[in-house]
PDB file of C-alpha atoms in Angstrom:
ATOM      1  CA  GLN F  23     -30.096-105.806  73.356  1.00 94.00           C
ATOM      2  CA  VAL F  24     -30.866-103.329  70.550  1.00 97.00           C
ATOM      3  CA  GLU F  25     -30.573-103.894  67.094  1.00 97.00           C
ATOM      4  CA  LEU F  26     -31.306-101.508  63.857  1.00 98.00           C
ATOM      5  CA  VAL F  27     -31.566-103.532  60.597  1.00 98.00           C
ATOM      6  CA  GLU F  28     -32.192-101.459  57.438  1.00 98.00           C
ATOM      7  CA  SER F  29     -33.004-102.448  53.930  1.00 98.00           C
ATOM      8  CA  GLY F  30     -34.640-101.001  50.535  1.00 98.00           C
ATOM      9  CA  GLY F  31     -30.940-100.423  49.295  1.00 98.00           C
ATOM     10  CA  ALA F  32     -30.380-101.102  45.024  1.00 98.00           C
ATOM     11  CA  SER F  33     -29.079 -99.806  42.332  1.00 98.00           C
ATOM     12  CA  VAL F  34     -31.412 -97.484  40.432  1.00 98.00           C
ATOM     13  CA  GLN F  35     -31.109 -95.018  37.396  1.00 98.00           C
ATOM     14  CA  ALA F  36     -31.140 -90.981  38.273  1.00 98.00           C
ATOM     15  CA  GLY F  37     -34.508 -89.605  38.704  1.00 98.00           C
ATOM     16  CA  ALA F  38     -35.703 -92.825  40.728  1.00 98.00           C
ATOM     17  CA  SER F  39     -37.081 -93.216  44.180  1.00 98.00           C
ATOM     18  CA  LEU F  40     -36.516 -95.616  46.606  1.00 98.00           C
ATOM     19  CA  ARG F  41     -37.790 -96.456  49.877  1.00 98.00           C
ATOM     20  CA  LEU F  42     -35.396 -97.442  53.006  1.00 98.00           C
ATOM     21  CA  SER F  43     -36.713 -99.106  55.781  1.00 98.00           C
ATOM     22  CA  CYS F  44     -34.797 -99.370  59.182  1.00 98.00           C
ATOM     23  CA  THR F  45     -35.994-102.140  62.023  1.00 98.00           C
ATOM     24  CA  VAL F  46     -35.305-101.050  65.018  1.00 97.00           C
ATOM     25  CA  SER F  47     -35.349-103.745  68.301  1.00 97.00           C
ATOM     26  CA  GLY F  48     -34.839-103.285  71.722  1.00 96.00           C
ATOM     27  CA  ILE F  49     -35.565 -99.411  72.099  1.00 94.00           C
ATOM     28  CA  SER F  50     -38.718 -97.352  71.055  1.00 94.00           C
ATOM     29  CA  VAL F  51     -38.854 -94.898  67.583  1.00 93.00           C
ATOM     30  CA  SER F  52     -41.569 -92.859  69.433  1.00 91.00           C
ATOM     31  CA  SER F  53     -39.382 -91.735  72.369  1.00 90.00           C
ATOM     32  CA  ARG F  54     -35.962 -91.855  71.123  1.00 91.00           C
ATOM     33  CA  SER F  55     -34.400 -89.687  68.277  1.00 93.00           C
ATOM     34  CA  THR F  56     -33.282 -91.298  65.138  1.00 96.00           C
ATOM     35  CA  ALA F  57     -31.344 -90.486  61.480  1.00 98.00           C
ATOM     36  CA  TRP F  58     -30.566 -91.162  58.742  1.00 98.00           C
ATOM     37  CA  PHE F  59     -26.424 -91.288  57.935  1.00 98.00           C
ATOM     38  CA  ARG F  60     -24.613 -91.898  54.349  1.00 98.00           C
ATOM     39  CA  GLN F  61     -21.051 -92.716  53.339  1.00 98.00           C
ATOM     40  CA  ALA F  62     -19.760 -92.684  49.907  1.00 97.00           C
ATOM     41  CA  PRO F  63     -16.287 -94.044  48.862  1.00 94.00           C
ATOM     42  CA  GLY F  64     -13.614 -91.873  50.387  1.00 95.00           C
ATOM     43  CA  LYS F  65     -15.828 -89.355  52.180  1.00 96.00           C
ATOM     44  CA  GLU F  66     -16.814 -88.774  55.935  1.00 96.00           C
ATOM     45  CA  ARG F  67     -19.937 -90.431  56.889  1.00 97.00           C
ATOM     46  CA  GLU F  68     -22.838 -87.522  56.255  1.00 96.00           C
ATOM     47  CA  GLY F  69     -26.213 -86.807  58.265  1.00 97.00           C
ATOM     48  CA  VAL F  70     -28.983 -86.743  55.888  1.00 98.00           C
ATOM     49  CA  ALA F  71     -32.128 -86.735  57.850  1.00 98.00           C
ATOM     50  CA  TYR F  72     -32.966 -86.258  61.247  1.00 97.00           C
ATOM     51  CA  ILE F  73     -36.580 -87.285  63.140  1.00 95.00           C
ATOM     52  CA  GLY F  74     -36.705 -86.203  67.037  1.00 90.00           C
ATOM     53  CA  GLY F  75     -35.808 -83.628  68.916  1.00 82.00           C
ATOM     54  CA  PRO F  76     -38.903 -81.719  70.948  1.00 81.00           C
ATOM     55  CA  GLY F  77     -41.760 -81.992  68.755  1.00 81.00           C
ATOM     56  CA  PHE F  78     -40.290 -84.820  66.997  1.00 83.00           C
ATOM     57  CA  ASN F  79     -39.764 -82.343  64.010  1.00 91.00           C
ATOM     58  CA  THR F  80     -37.910 -83.548  60.662  1.00 95.00           C
ATOM     59  CA  ASP F  81     -34.836 -81.548  59.049  1.00 95.00           C
ATOM     60  CA  TYR F  82     -33.060 -82.676  56.134  1.00 97.00           C
ATOM     61  CA  THR F  83     -28.836 -81.552  55.382  1.00 97.00           C
ATOM     62  CA  ASP F  84     -30.031 -79.247  52.150  1.00 97.00           C
ATOM     63  CA  SER F  85     -28.631 -81.328  49.229  1.00 97.00           C
ATOM     64  CA  VAL F  86     -31.934 -83.627  50.122  1.00 98.00           C
ATOM     65  CA  LYS F  87     -34.409 -81.230  50.499  1.00 98.00           C
ATOM     66  CA  GLY F  88     -37.689 -81.183  48.896  1.00 98.00           C
ATOM     67  CA  ARG F  89     -36.260 -84.801  47.880  1.00 98.00           C
ATOM     68  CA  PHE F  90     -36.152 -86.973  50.843  1.00 98.00           C
ATOM     69  CA  THR F  91     -38.293 -87.633  53.563  1.00 98.00           C
ATOM     70  CA  ILE F  92     -37.813 -89.239  56.800  1.00 97.00           C
ATOM     71  CA  SER F  93     -40.841 -90.709  58.747  1.00 96.00           C
ATOM     72  CA  GLN F  94     -41.558 -93.494  61.237  1.00 95.00           C
ATOM     73  CA  ASP F  95     -44.506 -95.738  62.206  1.00 95.00           C
ATOM     74  CA  ASN F  96     -44.337 -95.750  65.637  1.00 94.00           C
ATOM     75  CA  ASP F  97     -46.566 -99.169  65.510  1.00 96.00           C
ATOM     76  CA  THR F  98     -43.700-101.295  63.973  1.00 97.00           C
ATOM     77  CA  ASN F  99     -40.946 -99.591  65.049  1.00 97.00           C
ATOM     78  CA  THR F 100     -39.481 -98.699  61.731  1.00 97.00           C
ATOM     79  CA  VAL F 101     -38.094 -95.162  60.613  1.00 97.00           C
ATOM     80  CA  TYR F 102     -38.299 -95.131  56.687  1.00 98.00           C
ATOM     81  CA  LEU F 103     -36.001 -92.454  54.544  1.00 98.00           C
ATOM     82  CA  GLN F 104     -38.416 -91.779  50.971  1.00 98.00           C
ATOM     83  CA  MET F 105     -35.713 -91.063  48.420  1.00 98.00           C
ATOM     84  CA  ASN F 106     -36.977 -89.465  45.463  1.00 98.00           C
ATOM     85  CA  SER F 107     -35.424 -87.658  42.169  1.00 98.00           C
ATOM     86  CA  LEU F 108     -32.624 -89.788  42.986  1.00 98.00           C
ATOM     87  CA  LYS F 109     -29.039 -88.358  42.016  1.00 98.00           C
ATOM     88  CA  PRO F 110     -25.584 -90.081  41.100  1.00 97.00           C
ATOM     89  CA  ASP F 111     -24.365 -88.023  44.284  1.00 97.00           C
ATOM     90  CA  ASP F 112     -26.722 -89.771  46.324  1.00 98.00           C
ATOM     91  CA  SER F 113     -24.696 -93.191  46.242  1.00 98.00           C
ATOM     92  CA  ALA F 114     -23.863 -94.374  49.223  1.00 98.00           C
ATOM     93  CA  ILE F 115     -24.048 -96.871  51.866  1.00 98.00           C
ATOM     94  CA  TYR F 116     -26.930 -95.530  54.307  1.00 98.00           C
ATOM     95  CA  TYR F 117     -27.254 -96.216  57.576  1.00 98.00           C
ATOM     96  CA  CYS F 118     -29.883 -95.700  60.483  1.00 98.00           C
ATOM     97  CA  ALA F 119     -28.677 -94.340  64.073  1.00 98.00           C
ATOM     98  CA  SER F 120     -30.702 -94.214  66.982  1.00 96.00           C
ATOM     99  CA  GLY F 121     -29.766 -93.740  70.756  1.00 93.00           C
ATOM    100  CA  PHE F 122     -28.936 -90.005  70.393  1.00 93.00           C
ATOM    101  CA  SER F 123     -27.284 -87.527  73.273  1.00 92.00           C
ATOM    102  CA  GLY F 124     -26.451 -84.108  73.453  1.00 92.00           C
ATOM    103  CA  ALA F 125     -28.473 -81.048  72.322  1.00 92.00           C
ATOM    104  CA  TRP F 126     -30.622 -81.585  69.281  1.00 91.00           C
ATOM    105  CA  SER F 127     -30.548 -78.458  67.856  1.00 90.00           C
ATOM    106  CA  LEU F 128     -26.684 -78.501  67.727  1.00 92.00           C
ATOM    107  CA  HIS F 129     -25.289 -82.301  67.852  1.00 94.00           C
ATOM    108  CA  ARG F 130     -28.238 -83.877  65.543  1.00 94.00           C
ATOM    109  CA  GLN F 131     -25.496 -84.084  62.324  1.00 95.00           C
ATOM    110  CA  ARG F 132     -22.708 -85.591  64.152  1.00 96.00           C
ATOM    111  CA  ALA F 133     -22.523 -89.174  63.713  1.00 96.00           C
ATOM    112  CA  SER F 134     -20.525 -89.418  67.309  1.00 96.00           C
ATOM    113  CA  HIS F 135     -23.944 -88.491  69.208  1.00 96.00           C
ATOM    114  CA  TYR F 136     -25.556 -91.486  68.098  1.00 97.00           C
ATOM    115  CA  LYS F 137     -25.025 -94.855  70.403  1.00 97.00           C
ATOM    116  CA  TYR F 138     -26.553 -97.306  67.844  1.00 97.00           C
ATOM    117  CA  TRP F 139     -26.153 -97.983  64.705  1.00 98.00           C
ATOM    118  CA  GLY F 140     -27.411-100.460  61.758  1.00 98.00           C
ATOM    119  CA  GLN F 141     -25.295-102.660  59.235  1.00 97.00           C
ATOM    120  CA  GLY F 142     -25.946-100.149  56.323  1.00 98.00           C
ATOM    121  CA  THR F 143     -27.797-100.377  52.657  1.00 98.00           C
ATOM    122  CA  GLN F 144     -26.225 -99.699  50.005  1.00 98.00           C
ATOM    123  CA  VAL F 145     -27.690 -97.482  46.760  1.00 98.00           C
ATOM    124  CA  THR F 146     -26.098 -97.234  43.907  1.00 98.00           C
ATOM    125  CA  VAL F 147     -27.845 -93.988  41.165  1.00 98.00           C
ATOM    126  CA  SER F 148     -26.340 -94.676  37.769  1.00 98.00           C
ATOM    127  CA  SER F 149     -26.507 -91.508  35.154  1.00 95.00           C
TER     128      SER F 149
END
C-alpha cells in the first residue's frame, strides 16, 4: 500500500521560510518521479516543483523559481520542498504526488499523470 504524508505547513509572515516534508511508504522515491502541487481556494491545482525523469533533474514553475527548492532523501524515502521568501500568493494547500506516468518533459505539470497523492498541508502567508 502506497502512502504519502505531508507535513510542515504553517501560517507565516511574508518573507519567511518553510520546509515541507513528504514521507513516502510503499514505493521508493529513488526510482519514482515526484512533485509538489498546490491548490488555493477557487483555483485549479498547480504544479510547483518536480524531481524525476531521466537523470532525476529538478524543475519549477516560473513563479517559484529562485525561491523554492525540491530535494529528496533516498535513505528516509522523503521528499522536501524548501520555500524561501514566501509571498501571500504562495498561500495554498500543498500536496505531494508520485507514481508519475507519461512523458516527463511533456506531462509533469499535469496532476492527472500522478497516481499517488498525500492529504495536503496548509501554507498561509500573510502580508
